Coordinates of C-alpha atoms in Angstrom, one line a residue:
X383 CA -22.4 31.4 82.7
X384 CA -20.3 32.7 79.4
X385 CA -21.4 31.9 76.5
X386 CA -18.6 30.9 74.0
X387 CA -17.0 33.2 71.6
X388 CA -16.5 33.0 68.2
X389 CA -13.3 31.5 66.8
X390 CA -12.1 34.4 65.7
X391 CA -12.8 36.3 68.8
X392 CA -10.1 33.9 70.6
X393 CA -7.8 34.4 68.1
X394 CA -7.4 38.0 68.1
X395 CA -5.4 40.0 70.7
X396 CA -6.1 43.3 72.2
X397 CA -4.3 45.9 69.7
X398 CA -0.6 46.7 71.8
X399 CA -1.6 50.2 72.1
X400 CA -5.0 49.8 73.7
X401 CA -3.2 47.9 76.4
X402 CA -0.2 49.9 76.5
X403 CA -1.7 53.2 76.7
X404 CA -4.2 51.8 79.9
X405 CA -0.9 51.4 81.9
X406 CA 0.5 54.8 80.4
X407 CA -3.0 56.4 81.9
X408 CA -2.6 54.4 85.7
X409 CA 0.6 55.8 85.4
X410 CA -0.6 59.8 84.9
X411 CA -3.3 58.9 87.7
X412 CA -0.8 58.0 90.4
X413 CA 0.9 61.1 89.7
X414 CA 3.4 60.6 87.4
X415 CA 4.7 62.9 84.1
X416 CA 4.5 60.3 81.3
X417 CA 6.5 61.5 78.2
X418 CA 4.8 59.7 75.4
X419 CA 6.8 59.4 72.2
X420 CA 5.3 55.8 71.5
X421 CA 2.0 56.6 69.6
X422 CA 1.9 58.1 66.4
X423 CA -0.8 61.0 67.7
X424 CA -0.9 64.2 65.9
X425 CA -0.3 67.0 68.9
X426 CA -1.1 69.4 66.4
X427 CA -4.7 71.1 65.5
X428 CA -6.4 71.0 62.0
X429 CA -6.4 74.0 60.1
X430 CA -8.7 76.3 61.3
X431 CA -11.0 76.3 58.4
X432 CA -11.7 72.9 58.9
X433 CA -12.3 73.6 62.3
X434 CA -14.3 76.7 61.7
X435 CA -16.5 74.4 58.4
X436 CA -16.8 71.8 61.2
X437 CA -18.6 74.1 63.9
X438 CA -21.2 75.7 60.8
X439 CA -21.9 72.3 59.5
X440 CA -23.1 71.1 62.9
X441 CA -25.2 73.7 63.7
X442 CA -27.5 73.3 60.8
X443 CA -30.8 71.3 61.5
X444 CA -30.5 69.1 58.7
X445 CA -26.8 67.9 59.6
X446 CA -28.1 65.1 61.3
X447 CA -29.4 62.5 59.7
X448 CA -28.4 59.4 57.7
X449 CA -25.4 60.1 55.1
X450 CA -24.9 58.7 51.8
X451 CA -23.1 55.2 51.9
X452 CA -20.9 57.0 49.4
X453 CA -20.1 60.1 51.2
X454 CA -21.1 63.4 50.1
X455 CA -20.2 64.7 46.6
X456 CA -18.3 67.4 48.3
X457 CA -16.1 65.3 50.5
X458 CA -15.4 62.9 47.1
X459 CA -14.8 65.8 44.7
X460 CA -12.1 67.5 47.3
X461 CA -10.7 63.7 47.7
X462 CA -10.0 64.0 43.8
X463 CA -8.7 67.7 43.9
X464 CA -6.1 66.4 46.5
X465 CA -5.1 63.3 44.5
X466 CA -4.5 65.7 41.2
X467 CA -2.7 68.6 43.0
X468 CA -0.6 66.2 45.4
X469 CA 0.0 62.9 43.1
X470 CA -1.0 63.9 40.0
X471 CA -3.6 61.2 39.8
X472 CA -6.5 61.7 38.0
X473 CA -9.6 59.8 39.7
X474 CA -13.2 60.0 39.1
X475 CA -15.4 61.6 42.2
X476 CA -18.3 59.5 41.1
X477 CA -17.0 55.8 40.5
X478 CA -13.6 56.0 41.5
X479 CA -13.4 57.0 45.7
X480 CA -15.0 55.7 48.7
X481 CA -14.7 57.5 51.5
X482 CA -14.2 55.3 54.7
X483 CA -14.2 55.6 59.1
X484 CA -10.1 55.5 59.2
X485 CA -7.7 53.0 57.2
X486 CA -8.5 50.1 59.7
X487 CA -12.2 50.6 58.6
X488 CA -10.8 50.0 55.2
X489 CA -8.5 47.3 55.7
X490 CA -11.5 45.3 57.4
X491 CA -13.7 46.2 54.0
X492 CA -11.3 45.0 51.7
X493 CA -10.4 41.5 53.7
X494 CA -14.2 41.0 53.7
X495 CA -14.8 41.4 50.2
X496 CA -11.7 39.4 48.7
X497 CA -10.8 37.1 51.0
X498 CA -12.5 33.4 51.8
X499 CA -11.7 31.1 54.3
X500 CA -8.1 29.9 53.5
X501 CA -7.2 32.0 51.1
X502 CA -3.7 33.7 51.9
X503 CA -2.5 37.4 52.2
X504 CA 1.0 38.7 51.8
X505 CA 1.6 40.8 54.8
X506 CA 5.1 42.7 55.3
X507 CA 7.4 40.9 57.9
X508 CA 7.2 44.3 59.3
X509 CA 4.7 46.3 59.1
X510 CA 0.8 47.6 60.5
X511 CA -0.5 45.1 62.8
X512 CA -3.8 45.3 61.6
X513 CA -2.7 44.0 58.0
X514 CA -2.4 40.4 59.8
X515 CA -5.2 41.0 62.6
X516 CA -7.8 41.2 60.0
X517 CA -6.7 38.9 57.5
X518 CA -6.6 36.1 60.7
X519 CA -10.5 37.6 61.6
X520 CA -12.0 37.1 58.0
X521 CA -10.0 33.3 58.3
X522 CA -7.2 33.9 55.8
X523 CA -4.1 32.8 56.4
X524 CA -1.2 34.9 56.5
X525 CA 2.6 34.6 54.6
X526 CA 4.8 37.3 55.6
X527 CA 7.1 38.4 53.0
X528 CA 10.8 39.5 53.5
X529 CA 11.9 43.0 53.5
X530 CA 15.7 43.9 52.5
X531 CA 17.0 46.7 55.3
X532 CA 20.2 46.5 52.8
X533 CA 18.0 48.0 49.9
X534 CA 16.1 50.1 51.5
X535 CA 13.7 48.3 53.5
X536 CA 12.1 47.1 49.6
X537 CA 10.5 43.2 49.6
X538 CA 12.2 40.5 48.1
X539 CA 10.4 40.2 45.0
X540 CA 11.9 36.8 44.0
X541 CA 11.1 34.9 47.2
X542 CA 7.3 36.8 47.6
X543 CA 6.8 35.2 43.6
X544 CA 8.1 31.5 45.2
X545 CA 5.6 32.0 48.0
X546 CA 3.1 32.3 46.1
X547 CA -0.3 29.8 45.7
X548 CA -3.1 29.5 43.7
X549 CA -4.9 30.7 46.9
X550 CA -3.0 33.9 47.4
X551 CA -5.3 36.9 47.2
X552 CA -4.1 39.7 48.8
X553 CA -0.2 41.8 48.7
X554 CA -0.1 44.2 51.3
X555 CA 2.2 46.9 50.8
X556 CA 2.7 50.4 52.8
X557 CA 5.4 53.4 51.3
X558 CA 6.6 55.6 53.0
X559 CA 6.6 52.7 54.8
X560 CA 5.5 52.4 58.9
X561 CA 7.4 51.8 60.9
X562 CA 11.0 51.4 59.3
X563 CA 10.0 54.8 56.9
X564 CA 11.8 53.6 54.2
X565 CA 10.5 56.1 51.2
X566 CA 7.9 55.5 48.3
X567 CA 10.0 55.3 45.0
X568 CA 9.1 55.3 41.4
X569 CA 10.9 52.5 40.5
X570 CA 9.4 50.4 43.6
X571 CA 5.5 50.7 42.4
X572 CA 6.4 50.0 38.9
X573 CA 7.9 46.6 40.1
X574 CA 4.9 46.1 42.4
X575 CA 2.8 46.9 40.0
X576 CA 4.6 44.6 37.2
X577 CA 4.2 41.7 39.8
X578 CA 0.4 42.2 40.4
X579 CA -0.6 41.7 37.0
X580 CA 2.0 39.0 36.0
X581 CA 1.1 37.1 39.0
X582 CA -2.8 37.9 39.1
X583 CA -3.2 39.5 42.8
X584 CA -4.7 42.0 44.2
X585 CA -2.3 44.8 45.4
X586 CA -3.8 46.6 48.4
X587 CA -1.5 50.3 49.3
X588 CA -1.8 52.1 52.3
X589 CA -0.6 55.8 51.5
X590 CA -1.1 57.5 55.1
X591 CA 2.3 59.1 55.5
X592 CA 3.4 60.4 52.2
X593 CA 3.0 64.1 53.3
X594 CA 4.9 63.8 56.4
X595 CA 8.8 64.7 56.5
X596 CA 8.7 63.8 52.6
X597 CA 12.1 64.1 51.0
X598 CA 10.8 64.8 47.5
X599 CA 7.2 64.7 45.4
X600 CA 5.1 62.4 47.0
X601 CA 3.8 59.3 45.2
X602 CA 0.6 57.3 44.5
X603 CA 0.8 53.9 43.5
X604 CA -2.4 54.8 41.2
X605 CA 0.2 57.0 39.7
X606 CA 2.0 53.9 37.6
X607 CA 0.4 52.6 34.0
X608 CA -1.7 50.0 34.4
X609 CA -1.9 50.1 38.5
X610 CA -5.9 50.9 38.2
X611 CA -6.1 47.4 36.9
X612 CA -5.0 45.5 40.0
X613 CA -4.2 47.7 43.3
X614 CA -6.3 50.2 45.2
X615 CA -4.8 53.0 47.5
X616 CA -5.9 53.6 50.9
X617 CA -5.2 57.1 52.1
X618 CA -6.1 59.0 55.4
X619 CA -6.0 62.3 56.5
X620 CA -5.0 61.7 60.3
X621 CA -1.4 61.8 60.0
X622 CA -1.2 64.5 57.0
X623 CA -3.8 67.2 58.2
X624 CA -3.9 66.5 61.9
X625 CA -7.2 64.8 62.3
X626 CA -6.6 61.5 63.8
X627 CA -9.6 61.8 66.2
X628 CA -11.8 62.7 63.1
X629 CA -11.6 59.0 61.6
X630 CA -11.5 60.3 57.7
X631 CA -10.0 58.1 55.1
X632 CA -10.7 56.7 51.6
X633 CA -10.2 54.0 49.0
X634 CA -9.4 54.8 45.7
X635 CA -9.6 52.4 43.0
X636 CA -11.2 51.6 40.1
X637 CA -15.1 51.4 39.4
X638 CA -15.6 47.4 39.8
X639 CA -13.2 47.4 42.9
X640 CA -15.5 50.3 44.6
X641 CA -18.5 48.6 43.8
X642 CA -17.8 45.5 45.0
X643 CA -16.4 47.2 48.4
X644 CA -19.7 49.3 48.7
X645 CA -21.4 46.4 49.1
X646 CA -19.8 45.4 52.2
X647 CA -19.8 49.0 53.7
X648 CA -23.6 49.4 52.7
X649 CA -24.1 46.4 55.5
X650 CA -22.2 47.7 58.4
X651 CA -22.1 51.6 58.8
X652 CA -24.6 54.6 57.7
X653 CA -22.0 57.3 56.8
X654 CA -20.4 59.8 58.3
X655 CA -21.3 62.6 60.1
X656 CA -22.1 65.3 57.6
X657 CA -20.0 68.4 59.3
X658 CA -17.3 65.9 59.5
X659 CA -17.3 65.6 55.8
X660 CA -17.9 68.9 55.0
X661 CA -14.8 69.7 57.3
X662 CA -12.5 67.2 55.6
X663 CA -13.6 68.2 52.0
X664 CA -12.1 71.9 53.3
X665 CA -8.9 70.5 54.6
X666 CA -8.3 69.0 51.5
X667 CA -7.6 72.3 50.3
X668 CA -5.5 73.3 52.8
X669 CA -2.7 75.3 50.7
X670 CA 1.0 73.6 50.1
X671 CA 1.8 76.6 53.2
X672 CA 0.1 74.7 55.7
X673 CA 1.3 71.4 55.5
X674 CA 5.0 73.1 55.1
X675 CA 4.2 74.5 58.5
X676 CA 3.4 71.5 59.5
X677 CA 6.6 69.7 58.5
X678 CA 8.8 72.3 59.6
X679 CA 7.7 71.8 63.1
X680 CA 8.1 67.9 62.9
X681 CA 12.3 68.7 61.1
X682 CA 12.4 70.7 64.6
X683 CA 11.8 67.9 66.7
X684 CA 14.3 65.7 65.2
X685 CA 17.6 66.5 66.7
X686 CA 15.9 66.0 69.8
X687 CA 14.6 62.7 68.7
X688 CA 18.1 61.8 67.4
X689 CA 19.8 62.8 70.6
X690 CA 17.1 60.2 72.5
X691 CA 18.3 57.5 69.8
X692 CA 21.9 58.7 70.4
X693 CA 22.2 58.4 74.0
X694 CA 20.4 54.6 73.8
X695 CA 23.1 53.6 71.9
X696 CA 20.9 53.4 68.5
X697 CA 21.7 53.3 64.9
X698 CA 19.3 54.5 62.3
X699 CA 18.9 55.9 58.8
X700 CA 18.4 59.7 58.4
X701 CA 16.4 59.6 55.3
X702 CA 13.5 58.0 57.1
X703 CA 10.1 59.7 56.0
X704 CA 6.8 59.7 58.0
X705 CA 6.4 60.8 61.9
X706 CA 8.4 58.2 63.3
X707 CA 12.3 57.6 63.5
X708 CA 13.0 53.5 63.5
X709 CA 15.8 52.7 65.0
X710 CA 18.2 49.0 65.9
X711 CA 19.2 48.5 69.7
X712 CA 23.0 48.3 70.5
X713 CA 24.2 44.9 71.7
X714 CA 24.1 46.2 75.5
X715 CA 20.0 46.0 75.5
X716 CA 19.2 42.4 75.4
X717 CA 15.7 43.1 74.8
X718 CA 13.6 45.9 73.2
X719 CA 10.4 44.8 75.2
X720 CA 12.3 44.8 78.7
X721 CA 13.9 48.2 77.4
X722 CA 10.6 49.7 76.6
X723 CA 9.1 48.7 80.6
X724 CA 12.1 49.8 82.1
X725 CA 11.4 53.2 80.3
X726 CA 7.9 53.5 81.1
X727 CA 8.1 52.2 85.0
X728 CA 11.4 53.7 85.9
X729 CA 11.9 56.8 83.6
X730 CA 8.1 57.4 82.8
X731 CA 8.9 57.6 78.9
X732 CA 6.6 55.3 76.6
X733 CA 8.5 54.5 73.4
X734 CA 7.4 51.3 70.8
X735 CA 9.0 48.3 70.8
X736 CA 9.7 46.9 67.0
X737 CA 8.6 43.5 67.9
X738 CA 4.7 44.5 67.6
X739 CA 5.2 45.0 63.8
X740 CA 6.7 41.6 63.0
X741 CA 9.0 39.4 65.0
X742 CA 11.7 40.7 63.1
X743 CA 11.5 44.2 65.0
X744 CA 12.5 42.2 68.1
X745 CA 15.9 44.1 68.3
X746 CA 14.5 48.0 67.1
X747 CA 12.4 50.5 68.5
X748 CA 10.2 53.3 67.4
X749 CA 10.2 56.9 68.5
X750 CA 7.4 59.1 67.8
X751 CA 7.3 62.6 66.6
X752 CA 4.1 63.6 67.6
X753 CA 5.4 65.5 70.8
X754 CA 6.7 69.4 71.6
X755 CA 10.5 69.2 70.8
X756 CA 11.4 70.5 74.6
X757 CA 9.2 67.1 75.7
X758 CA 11.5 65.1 73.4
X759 CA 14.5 66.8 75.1
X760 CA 13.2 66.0 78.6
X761 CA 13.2 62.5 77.9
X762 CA 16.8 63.0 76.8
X763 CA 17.7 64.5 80.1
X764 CA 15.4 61.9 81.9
X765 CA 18.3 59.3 80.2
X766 CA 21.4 61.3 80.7
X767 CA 20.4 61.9 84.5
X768 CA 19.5 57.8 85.1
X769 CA 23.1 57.3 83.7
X770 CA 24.2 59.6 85.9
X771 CA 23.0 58.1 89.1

């Protein structure tokens, strides 16, 4: 006997990657040299004084227990330091951040505290699966709203205004934006942020790549006049300091959006691990050095990306930001799904197809950074040699 699952249980799918990445793993267990430039996984370590705070931390007796719902004053006072020093945002460590498990812990937080049953959210036509996933859990109802690859990869501000209700809740929005990285520009969050208040909805930003393979200053939504009033910013530190695994994000916003938020979060999780948040308050001082470091070893791996995209047949932009290049299948591939299995099962390469980011990615594919450059290059030589034979 089973006893019946929830309604929202049947409507949600195993996230692509969880599945994806079993038959990556059966693969490396029969033998096989999977090259995987599908996942956007850091390959790189944290600094080592967030290593080296991590490993003092846990060895004290009373690192153990029960956190602060709110997270330690250390871990919200670094979280402002970073915002002033990166963005030039001022935020307040007491009222204004909420330090969270990861963005998706976040995006879960904030559908359960605005959202009712029925009430719609603006998702990206392209964009984080979890963005829809969680609005469907919590029983909203989803609109996706049109991005222009002409301008830049920007929304269509006219036609997201005609789609909106009087039960629309919730924009979405993500720049440098995952997975076409189409940059964060001034002039974007100050229409975004002109819409929001003229239209009365919540504006929720996820900021998770605007220290990776940046082009210029990077930019907080939180950053424009009169953004406090009606967006909050989430923000992680897995992509820019190299701790995925670590689960360390935040939501900054103002006072009565963190409130109301905390009141969720205070009913499902305890806190985090206190060496954990000692060791993120230290790497958000890592110096400007480090994360150049970083970024020159991700500009070294992108020839060899390009030369993967080149040899498919690919077009793609060059000003793309973020750890990712995006890129449109020639005519000869009939199908970026059938492309990516034929990768995996003949070539052992794991790439993403666009298609799990919005229907409209059905004809692009997305190449990951997150591997050694001479890794990247093998899987260009694994292509040339296939065309070869």
């Amino acid at each position: 006997m089973i006893i019946p699952l929830a309604h929202r249980a049947t409507q949600a799918q195993e996230y692509y990657f969880s599945i994806k990445l079993a038959e990556v793993r059966k693969l490396q267990a029969a033998g096989h040299d999977v090259i995987n430039i599908g996942i956007g996984n850091p390959d790189m370590m944290p600094s080592e004084s967030t290593i080296n705070t991590l490993a003092e931390t846990a060895q004290l007796p009373s690192a153990h227990g029960y956190q602060s719902y709110k997270g330690i004053p250390a871990l919200r006072h670094g979280i402002a330091d970073y915002y002033a020093h990166t963005y030039g945002v001022t935020l307040d460590p007491e009222t204004e951040l909420l330090p969270m498990i990861g963005s998706k812990e976040a995006i879960t937080h904030l559908s359960l505290t605005f959202l009712d049953e029925g009430d719609e959210v603006l998702v990206p036509e392209l964009g984080y699966p979890a963005y829809r996933a969680v609005s469907q859990m919590v029983g909203a109802n989803v609109v996706e709203y049109t991005l222009l690859e002409h301008a830049g990869w920007q929304p269509d501000w006219q036609q997201m205004a005609d789609q909106l209700t009087e039960r629309t809740r919730i924009i979405w929005l993500n720049y440098p934006h995952m997975p076409t990285g189409a940059p964060a520009t001034q002039g974007l969050f100050e229409q975004a942020v002109r819409f929001a208040h003229e239209h009365k909805v919540l504006l929720c930003h996820d900021n998770p790549y605007s220290l990776v393979l940046n082009k210029k200053a990077p930019i907080s939504l939180l950053s424009i006049d009169g953004a406090k009033e009606v967006a909050v910013e989430l923000n992680s530190m897995s992509k820019s300091h190299n701790m995925a695994g670590w689960r360390v994000g935040w939501l900054a916003a103002a006072k009565p959006y963190i409130d109301a938020v905390l009141t969720i979060k205070s009913n499902v999780d305890s806190g985090m691990f206190l060496a954990l948040q000692q060791a993120a308050a230290t790497a958000l001082h890592n110096p400007d050095e480090w994360h150049a470091e970083r970024n020159a070893v991700y500009q070294g791996r992108l020839e060899a990306a390009y030369a993967f995209l080149d040899t498919l047949g690919c077009t793609y932009a060059r000003d793309q930001e973020g750890m990712f290049l995006w890129a449109k299948l020639p005519d000869s591939i009939p199908s970026a799904e059938a492309l990516v299995d034929d990768l995996l099962y003949n070539k052992h390469i794991f790439i993403a197809p666009g298609l799990i980011f919005g229907p409209k990615g059905n004809r692009y594919i997305r190449v990951s950074l997150c591997m050694p450059k001479e890794r990247i290059q093998e899987a260009v030589n694994r292509l040339n040699q296939a065309s070869l034979s």
